PDB file of C-alpha atoms in Angstrom:
ATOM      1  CA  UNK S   1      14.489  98.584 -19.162  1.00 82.00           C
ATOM      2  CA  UNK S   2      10.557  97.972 -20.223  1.00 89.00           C
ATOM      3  CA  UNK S   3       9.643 100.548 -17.668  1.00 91.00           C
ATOM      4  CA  UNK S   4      12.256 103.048 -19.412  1.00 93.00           C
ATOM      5  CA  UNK S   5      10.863 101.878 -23.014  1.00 96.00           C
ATOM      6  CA  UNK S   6       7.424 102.347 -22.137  1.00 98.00           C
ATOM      7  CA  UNK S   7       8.001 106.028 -20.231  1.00 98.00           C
ATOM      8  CA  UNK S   8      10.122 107.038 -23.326  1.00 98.00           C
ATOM      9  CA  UNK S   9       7.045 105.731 -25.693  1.00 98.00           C
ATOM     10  CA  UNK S  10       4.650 107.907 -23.635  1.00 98.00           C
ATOM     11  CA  UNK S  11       6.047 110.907 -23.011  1.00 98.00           C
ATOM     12  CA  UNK S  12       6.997 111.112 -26.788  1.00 98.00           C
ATOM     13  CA  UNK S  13       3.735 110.293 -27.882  1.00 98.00           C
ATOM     14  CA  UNK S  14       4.917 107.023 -29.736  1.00 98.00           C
ATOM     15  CA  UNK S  15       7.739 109.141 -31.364  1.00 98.00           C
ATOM     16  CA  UNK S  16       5.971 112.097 -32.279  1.00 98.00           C
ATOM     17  CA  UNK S  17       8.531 114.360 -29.553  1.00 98.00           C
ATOM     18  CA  UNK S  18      11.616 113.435 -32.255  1.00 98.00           C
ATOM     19  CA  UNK S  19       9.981 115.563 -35.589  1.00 98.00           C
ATOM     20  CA  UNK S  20      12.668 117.222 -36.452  1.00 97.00           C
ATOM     21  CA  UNK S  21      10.847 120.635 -36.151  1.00 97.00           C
ATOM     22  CA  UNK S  22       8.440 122.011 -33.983  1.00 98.00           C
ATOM     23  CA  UNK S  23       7.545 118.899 -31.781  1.00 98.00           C
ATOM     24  CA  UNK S  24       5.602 120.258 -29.443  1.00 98.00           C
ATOM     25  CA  UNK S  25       3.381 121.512 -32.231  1.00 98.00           C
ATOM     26  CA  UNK S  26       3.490 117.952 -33.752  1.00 98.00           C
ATOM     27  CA  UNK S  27       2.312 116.529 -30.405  1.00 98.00           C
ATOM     28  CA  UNK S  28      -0.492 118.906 -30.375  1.00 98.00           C
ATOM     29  CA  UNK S  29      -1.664 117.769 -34.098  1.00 98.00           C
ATOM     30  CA  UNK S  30      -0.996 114.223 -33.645  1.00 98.00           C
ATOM     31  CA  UNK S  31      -3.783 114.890 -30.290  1.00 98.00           C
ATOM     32  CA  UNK S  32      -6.185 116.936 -32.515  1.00 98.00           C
ATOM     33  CA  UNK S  33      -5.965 114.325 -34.920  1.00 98.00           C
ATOM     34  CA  UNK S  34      -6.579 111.019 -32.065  1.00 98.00           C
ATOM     35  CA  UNK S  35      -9.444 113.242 -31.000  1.00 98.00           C
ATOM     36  CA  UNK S  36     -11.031 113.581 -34.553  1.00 98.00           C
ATOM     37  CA  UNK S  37     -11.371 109.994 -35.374  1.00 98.00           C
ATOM     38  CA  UNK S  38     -12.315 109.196 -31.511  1.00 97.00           C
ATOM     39  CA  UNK S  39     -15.183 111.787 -31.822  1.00 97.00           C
ATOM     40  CA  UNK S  40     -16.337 110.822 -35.573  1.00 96.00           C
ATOM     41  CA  UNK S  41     -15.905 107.025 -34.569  1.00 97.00           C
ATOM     42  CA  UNK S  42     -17.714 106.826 -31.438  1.00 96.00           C
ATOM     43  CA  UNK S  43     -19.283 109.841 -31.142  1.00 94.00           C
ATOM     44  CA  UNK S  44     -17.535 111.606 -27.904  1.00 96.00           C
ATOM     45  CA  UNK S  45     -18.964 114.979 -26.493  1.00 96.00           C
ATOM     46  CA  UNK S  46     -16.039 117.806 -25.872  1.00 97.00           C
ATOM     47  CA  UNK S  47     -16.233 117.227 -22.183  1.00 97.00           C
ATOM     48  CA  UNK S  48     -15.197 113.479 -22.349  1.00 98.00           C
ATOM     49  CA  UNK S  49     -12.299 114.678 -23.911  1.00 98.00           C
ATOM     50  CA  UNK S  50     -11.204 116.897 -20.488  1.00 97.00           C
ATOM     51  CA  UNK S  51     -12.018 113.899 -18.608  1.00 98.00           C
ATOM     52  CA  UNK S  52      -9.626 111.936 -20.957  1.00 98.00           C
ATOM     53  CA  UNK S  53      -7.083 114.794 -20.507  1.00 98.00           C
ATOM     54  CA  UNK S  54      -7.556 114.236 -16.540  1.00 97.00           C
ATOM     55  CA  UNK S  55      -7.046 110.285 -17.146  1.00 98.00           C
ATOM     56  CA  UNK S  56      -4.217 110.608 -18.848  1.00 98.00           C
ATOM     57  CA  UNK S  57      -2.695 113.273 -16.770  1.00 98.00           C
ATOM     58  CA  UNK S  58      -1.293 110.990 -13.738  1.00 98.00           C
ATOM     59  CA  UNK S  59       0.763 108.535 -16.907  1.00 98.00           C
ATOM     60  CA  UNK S  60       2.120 111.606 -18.345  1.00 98.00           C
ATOM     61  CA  UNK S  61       2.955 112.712 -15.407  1.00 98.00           C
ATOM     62  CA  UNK S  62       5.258 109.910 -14.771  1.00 98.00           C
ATOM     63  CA  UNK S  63       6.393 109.244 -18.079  1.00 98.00           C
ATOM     64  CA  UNK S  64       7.376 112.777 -18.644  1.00 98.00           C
ATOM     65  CA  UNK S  65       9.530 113.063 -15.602  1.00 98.00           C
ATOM     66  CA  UNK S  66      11.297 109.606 -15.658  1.00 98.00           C
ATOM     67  CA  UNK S  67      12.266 110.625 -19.087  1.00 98.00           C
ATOM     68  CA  UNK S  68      13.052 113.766 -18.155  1.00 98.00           C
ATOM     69  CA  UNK S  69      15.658 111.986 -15.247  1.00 97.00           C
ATOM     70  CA  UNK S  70      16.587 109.769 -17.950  1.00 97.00           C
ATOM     71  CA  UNK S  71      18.209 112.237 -20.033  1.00 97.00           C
ATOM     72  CA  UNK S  72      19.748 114.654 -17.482  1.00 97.00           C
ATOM     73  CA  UNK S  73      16.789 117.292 -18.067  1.00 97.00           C
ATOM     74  CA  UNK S  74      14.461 119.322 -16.803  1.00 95.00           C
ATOM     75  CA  UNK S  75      12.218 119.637 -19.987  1.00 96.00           C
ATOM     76  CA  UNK S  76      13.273 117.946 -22.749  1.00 98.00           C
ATOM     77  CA  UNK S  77      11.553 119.162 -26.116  1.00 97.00           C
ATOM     78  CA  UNK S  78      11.175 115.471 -27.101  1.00 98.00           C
ATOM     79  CA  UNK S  79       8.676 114.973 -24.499  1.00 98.00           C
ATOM     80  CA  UNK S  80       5.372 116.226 -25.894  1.00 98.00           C
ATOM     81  CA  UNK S  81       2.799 113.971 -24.038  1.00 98.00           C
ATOM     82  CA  UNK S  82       1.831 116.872 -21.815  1.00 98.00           C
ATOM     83  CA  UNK S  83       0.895 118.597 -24.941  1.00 98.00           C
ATOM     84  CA  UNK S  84      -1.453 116.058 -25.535  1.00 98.00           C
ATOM     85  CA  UNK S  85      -3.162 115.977 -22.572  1.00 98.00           C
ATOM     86  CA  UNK S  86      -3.136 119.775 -22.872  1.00 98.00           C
ATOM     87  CA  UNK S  87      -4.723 120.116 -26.144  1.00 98.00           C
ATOM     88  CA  UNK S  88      -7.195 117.740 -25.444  1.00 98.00           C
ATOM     89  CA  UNK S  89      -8.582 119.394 -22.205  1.00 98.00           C
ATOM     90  CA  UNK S  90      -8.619 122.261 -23.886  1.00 98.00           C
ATOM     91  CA  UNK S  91     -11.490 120.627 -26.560  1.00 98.00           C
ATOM     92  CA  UNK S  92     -13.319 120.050 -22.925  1.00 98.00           C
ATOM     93  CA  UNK S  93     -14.476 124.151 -23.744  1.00 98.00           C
ATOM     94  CA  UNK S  94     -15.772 123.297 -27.234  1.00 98.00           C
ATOM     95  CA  UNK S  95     -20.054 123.660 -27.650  1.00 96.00           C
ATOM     96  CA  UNK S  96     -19.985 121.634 -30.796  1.00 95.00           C
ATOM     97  CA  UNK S  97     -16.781 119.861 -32.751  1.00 96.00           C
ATOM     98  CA  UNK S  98     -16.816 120.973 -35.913  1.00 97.00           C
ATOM     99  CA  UNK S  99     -13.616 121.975 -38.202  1.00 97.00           C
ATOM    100  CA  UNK S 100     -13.742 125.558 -37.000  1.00 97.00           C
ATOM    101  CA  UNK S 101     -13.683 124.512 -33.180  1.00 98.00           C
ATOM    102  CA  UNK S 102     -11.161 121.587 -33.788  1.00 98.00           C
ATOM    103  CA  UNK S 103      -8.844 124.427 -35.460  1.00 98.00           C
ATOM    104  CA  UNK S 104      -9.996 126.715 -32.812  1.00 98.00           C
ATOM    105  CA  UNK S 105      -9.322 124.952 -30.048  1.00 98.00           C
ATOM    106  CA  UNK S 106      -5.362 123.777 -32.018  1.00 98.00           C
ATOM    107  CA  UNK S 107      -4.827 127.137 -32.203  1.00 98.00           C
ATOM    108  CA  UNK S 108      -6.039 128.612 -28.470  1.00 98.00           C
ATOM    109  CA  UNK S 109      -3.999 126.052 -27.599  1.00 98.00           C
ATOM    110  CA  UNK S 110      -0.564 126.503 -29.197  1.00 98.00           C
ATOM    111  CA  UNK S 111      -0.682 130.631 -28.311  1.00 98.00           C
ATOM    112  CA  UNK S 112      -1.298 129.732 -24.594  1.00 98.00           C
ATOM    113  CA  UNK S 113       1.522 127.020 -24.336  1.00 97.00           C
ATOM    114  CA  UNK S 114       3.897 129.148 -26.433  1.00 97.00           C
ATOM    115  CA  UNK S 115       2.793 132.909 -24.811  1.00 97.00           C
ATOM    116  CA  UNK S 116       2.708 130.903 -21.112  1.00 97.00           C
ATOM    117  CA  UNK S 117       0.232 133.885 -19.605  1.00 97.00           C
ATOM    118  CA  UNK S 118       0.441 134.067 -15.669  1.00 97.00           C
ATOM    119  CA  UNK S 119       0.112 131.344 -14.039  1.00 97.00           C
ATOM    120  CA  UNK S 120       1.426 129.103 -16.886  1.00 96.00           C
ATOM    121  CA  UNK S 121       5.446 129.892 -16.836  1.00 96.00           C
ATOM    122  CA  UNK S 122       5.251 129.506 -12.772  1.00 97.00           C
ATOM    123  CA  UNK S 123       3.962 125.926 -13.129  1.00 97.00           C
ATOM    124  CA  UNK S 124       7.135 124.973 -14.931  1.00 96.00           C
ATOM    125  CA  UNK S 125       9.101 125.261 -11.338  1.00 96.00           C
ATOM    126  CA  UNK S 126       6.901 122.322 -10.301  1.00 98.00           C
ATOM    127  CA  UNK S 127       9.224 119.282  -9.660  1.00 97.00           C
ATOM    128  CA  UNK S 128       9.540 116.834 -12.365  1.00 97.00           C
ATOM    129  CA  UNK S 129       6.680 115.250 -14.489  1.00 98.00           C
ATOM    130  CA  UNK S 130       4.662 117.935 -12.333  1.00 98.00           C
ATOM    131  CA  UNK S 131       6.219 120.557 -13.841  1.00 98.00           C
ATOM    132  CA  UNK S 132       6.664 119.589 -17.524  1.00 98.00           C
ATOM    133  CA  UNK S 133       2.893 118.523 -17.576  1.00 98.00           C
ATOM    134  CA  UNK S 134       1.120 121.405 -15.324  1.00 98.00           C
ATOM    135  CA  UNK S 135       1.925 124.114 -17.481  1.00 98.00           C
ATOM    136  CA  UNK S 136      -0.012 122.255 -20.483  1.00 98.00           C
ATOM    137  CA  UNK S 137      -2.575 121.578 -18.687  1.00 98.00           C
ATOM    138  CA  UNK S 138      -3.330 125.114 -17.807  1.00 98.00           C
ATOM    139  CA  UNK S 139      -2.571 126.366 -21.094  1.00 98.00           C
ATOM    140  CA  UNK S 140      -5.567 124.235 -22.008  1.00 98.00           C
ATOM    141  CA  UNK S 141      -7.531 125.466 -19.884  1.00 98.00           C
ATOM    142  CA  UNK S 142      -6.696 128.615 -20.808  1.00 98.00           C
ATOM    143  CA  UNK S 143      -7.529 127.393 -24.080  1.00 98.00           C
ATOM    144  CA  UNK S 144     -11.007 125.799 -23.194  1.00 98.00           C
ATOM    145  CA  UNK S 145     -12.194 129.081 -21.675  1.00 98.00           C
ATOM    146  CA  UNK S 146     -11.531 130.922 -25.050  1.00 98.00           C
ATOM    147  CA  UNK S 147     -13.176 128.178 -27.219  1.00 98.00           C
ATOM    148  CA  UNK S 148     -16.201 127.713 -24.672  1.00 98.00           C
ATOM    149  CA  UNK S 149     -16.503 132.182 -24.569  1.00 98.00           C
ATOM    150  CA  UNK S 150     -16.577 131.744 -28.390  1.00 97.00           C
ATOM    151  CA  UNK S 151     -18.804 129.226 -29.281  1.00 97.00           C
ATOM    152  CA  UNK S 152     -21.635 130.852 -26.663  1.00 96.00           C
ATOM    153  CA  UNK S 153     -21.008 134.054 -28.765  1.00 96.00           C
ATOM    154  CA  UNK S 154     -21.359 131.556 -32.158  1.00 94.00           C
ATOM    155  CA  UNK S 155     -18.310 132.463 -33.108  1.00 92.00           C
ATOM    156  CA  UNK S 156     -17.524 128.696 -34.975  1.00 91.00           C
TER     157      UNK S 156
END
């Protein structure tokens, strides 16, 4: 029962998954938003925030898929963790974090997850929390690339 209550608090990012529209996209914001007050608080660099993406990878990984088996599905849209970890490994590509990169990097973020270029959609098939939290990932770093072209090019 705790282990069920704390997968279900996880992979809904503390209840973010259950907006009534558009979690995923509420997942995404509620990351952008951890990772503005992390970065303005303490300072963080854009790549500690892929290395935070890659910590919290192997817990949304679980908690994704033993909610997932919890609820009879393969993806449910109430699970948004691995669009947390997703949209903060794609701030990992940011030069600077500024409002134009953490927008930036929101948006990158969103059309990758959403468009699911090659080899995004194929990562689904992975089994499980592998599957539900792969795609994200490479969305973001889909997502990175794009920010990290841009702000060489000083484009934010």
């Amino acid at each position: 029962m705790m282990r069920t209550n704390v997968a279900k608090a996880i992979s809904t990012w503390f209840g973010c998954g259950y907006a009534p529209k558009a979690p995923g996209t509420v997942g995404s914001a509620a990351a952008i938003g951890i990772g503005i007050l992390v970065e303005h608080y303490s300072g963080w660099r854009p790549l500690w925030f892929g290395a935070l993406a890659l910590a919290a990878s192997a817990p949304a990984i679980w908690a994704a898929g033993a909610t997932a088996r919890q609820a009879g599905m393969q993806d449910p849209q109430f699970v948004v963790v691995d669009e947390v970890v997703g949209q903060w490994l794609a701030l990992a590509g940011a030069r600077a974090l500024n409002w134009k990169a953490w927008l930036a990097a929101f948006l990158l973020f969103r059309l990758f997850d959403i468009w699911k270029p090659f080899p995004v959609r194929q990562l689904e098939s992975l089994p499980g929390g592998w599957g539900i939290v792969a795609d994200d990932l490479m969305a973001g770093v889909y997502a990175a690339l794009v920010l990290f072209l841009a702000g060489w090019f000083n484009l934010y």
